[in-house]
mmCIF file with all atom_site columns, C-alpha atoms in Angstrom:
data_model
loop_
_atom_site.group_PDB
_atom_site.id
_atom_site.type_symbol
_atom_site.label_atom_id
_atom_site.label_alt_id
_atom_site.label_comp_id
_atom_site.label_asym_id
_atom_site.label_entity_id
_atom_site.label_seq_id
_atom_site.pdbx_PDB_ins_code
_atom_site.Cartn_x
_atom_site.Cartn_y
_atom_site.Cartn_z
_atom_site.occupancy
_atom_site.B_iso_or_equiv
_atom_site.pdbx_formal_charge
_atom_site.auth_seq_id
_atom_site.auth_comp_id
_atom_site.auth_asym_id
_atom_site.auth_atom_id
_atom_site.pdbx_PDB_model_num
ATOM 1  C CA . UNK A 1 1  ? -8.498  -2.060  -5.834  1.00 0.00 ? 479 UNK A CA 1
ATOM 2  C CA . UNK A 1 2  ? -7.749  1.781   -6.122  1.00 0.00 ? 480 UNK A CA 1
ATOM 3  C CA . UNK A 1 3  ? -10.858 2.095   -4.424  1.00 0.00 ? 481 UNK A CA 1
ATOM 4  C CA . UNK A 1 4  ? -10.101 -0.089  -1.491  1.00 0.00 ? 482 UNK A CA 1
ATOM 5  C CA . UNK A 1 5  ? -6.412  1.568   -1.269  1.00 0.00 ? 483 UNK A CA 1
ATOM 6  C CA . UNK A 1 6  ? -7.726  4.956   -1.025  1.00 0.00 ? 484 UNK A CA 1
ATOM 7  C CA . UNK A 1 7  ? -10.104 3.597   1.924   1.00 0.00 ? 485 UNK A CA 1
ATOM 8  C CA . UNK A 1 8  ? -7.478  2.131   4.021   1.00 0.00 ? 486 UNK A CA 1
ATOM 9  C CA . UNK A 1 9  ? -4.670  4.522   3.114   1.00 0.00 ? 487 UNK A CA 1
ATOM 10 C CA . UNK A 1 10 ? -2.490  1.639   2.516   1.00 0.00 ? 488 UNK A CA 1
ATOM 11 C CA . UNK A 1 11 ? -1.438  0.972   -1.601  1.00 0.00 ? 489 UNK A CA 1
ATOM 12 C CA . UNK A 1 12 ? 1.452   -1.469  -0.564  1.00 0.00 ? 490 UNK A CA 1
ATOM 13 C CA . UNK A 1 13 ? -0.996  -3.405  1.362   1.00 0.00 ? 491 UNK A CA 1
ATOM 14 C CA . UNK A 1 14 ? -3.801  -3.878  -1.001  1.00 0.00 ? 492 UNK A CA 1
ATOM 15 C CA . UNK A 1 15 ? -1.481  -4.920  -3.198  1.00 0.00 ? 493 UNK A CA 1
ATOM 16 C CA . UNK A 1 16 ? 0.009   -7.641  -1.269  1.00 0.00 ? 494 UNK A CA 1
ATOM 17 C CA . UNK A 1 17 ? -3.526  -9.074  -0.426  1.00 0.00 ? 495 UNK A CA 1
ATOM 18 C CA . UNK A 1 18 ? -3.746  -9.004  -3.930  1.00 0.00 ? 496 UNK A CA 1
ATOM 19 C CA . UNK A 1 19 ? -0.549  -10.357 -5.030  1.00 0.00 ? 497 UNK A CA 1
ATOM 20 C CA . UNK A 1 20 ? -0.279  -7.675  -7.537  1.00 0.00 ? 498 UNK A CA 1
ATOM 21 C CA . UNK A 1 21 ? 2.709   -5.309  -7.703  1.00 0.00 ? 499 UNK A CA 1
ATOM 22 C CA . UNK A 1 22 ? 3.353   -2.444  -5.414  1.00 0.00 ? 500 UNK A CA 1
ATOM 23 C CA . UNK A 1 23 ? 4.129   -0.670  -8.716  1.00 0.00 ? 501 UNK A CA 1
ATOM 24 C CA . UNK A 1 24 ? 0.780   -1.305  -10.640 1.00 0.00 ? 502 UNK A CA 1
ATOM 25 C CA . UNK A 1 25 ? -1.243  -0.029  -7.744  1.00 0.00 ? 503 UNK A CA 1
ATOM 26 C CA . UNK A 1 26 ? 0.684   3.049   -7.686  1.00 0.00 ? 504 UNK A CA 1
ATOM 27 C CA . UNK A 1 27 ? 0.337   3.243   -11.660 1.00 0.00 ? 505 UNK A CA 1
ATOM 28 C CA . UNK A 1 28 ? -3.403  2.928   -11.135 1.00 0.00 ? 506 UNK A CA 1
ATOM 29 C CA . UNK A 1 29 ? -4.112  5.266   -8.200  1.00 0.00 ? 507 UNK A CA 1
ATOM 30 C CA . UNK A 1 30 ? -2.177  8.035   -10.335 1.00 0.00 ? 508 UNK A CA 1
ATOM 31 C CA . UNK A 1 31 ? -4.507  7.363   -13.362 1.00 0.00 ? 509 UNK A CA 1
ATOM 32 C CA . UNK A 1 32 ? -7.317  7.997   -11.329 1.00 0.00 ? 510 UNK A CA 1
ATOM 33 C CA . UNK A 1 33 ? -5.997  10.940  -9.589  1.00 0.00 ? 511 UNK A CA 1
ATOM 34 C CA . UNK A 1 34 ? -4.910  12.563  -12.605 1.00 0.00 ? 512 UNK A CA 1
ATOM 35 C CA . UNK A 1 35 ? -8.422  11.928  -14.090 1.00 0.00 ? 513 UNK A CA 1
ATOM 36 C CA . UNK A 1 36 ? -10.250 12.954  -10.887 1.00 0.00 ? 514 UNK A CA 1
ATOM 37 C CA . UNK A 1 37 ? -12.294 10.143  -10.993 1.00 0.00 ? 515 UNK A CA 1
ATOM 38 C CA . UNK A 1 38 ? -12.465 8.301   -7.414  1.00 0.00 ? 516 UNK A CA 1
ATOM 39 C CA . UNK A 1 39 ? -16.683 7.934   -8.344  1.00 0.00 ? 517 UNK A CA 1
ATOM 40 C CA . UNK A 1 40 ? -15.923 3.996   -8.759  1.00 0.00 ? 518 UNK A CA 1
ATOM 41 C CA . UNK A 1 41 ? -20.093 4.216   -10.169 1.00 0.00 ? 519 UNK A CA 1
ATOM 42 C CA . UNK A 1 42 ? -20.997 0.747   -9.194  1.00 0.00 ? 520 UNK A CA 1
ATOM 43 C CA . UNK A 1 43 ? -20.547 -1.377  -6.028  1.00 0.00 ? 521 UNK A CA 1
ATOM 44 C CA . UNK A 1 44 ? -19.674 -4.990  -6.085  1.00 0.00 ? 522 UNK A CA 1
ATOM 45 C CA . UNK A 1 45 ? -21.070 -7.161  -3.819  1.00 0.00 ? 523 UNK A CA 1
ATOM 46 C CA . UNK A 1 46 ? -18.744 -9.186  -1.260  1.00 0.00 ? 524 UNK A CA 1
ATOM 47 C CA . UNK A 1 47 ? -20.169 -12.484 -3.148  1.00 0.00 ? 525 UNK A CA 1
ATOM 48 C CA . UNK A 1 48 ? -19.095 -10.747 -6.331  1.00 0.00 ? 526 UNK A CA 1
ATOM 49 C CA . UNK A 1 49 ? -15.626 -10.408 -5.249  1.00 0.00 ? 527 UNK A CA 1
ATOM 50 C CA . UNK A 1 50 ? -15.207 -13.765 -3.391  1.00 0.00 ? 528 UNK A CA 1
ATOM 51 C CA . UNK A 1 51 ? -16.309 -15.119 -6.916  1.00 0.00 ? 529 UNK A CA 1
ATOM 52 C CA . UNK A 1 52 ? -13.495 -13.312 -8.292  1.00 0.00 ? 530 UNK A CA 1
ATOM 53 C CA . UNK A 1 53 ? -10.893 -14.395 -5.896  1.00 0.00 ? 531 UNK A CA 1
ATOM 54 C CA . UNK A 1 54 ? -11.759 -17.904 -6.776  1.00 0.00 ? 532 UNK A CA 1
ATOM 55 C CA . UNK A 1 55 ? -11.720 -17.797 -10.244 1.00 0.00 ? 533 UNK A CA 1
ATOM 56 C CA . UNK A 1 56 ? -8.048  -15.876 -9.659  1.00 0.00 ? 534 UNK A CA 1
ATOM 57 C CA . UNK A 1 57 ? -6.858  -18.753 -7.174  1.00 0.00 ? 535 UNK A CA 1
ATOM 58 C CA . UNK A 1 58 ? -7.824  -21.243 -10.167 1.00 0.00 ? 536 UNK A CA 1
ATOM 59 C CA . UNK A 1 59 ? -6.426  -18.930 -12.996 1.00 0.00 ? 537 UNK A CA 1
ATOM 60 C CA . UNK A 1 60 ? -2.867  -18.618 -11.411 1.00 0.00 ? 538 UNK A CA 1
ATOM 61 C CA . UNK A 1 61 ? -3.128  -22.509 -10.918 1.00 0.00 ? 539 UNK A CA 1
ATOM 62 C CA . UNK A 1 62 ? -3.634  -23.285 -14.255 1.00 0.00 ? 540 UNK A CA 1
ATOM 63 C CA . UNK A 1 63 ? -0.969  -20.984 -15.129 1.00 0.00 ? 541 UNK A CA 1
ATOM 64 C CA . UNK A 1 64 ? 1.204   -22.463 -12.779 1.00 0.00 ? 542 UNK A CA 1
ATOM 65 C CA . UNK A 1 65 ? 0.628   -26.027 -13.862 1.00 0.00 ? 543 UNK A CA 1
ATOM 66 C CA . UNK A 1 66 ? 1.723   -24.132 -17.865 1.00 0.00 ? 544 UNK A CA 1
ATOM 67 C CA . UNK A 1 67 ? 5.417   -23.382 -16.816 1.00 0.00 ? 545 UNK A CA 1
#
């Protein structure tokens, strides 16, 4: 996600398709700058990613269904 927020300029954004917190994208993006390490090494594949959606659609479900 830092990765794709440095691409498209746009942390607020990102984290909204995301549903993640303004904040923690910030927090994250500063880790990485202070660590000078935007190499993100390996690529993930768009299947690998859609996969990942999915499984967080049916996590926050679940978690849903908990409270």
């Amino acid at each position: 996600m830092v990765q794709e927020a440095v691409e498209i300029g746009n942390k607020f954004l990102v984290a909204r398709r995301h549903q993640l917190s303004p904040n923690l994208v910030h927090k994250w993006m500063k880790t990485f700058q202070e660590n000078n390490d935007f190499s993100i090494g390996e690529t993930v594949s768009s299947a690998e990613v859609k996969q990942l959606e999915e499984e967080n659609y049916q996590l926050k479900k679940l978690l849903e269904e908990k409270i």
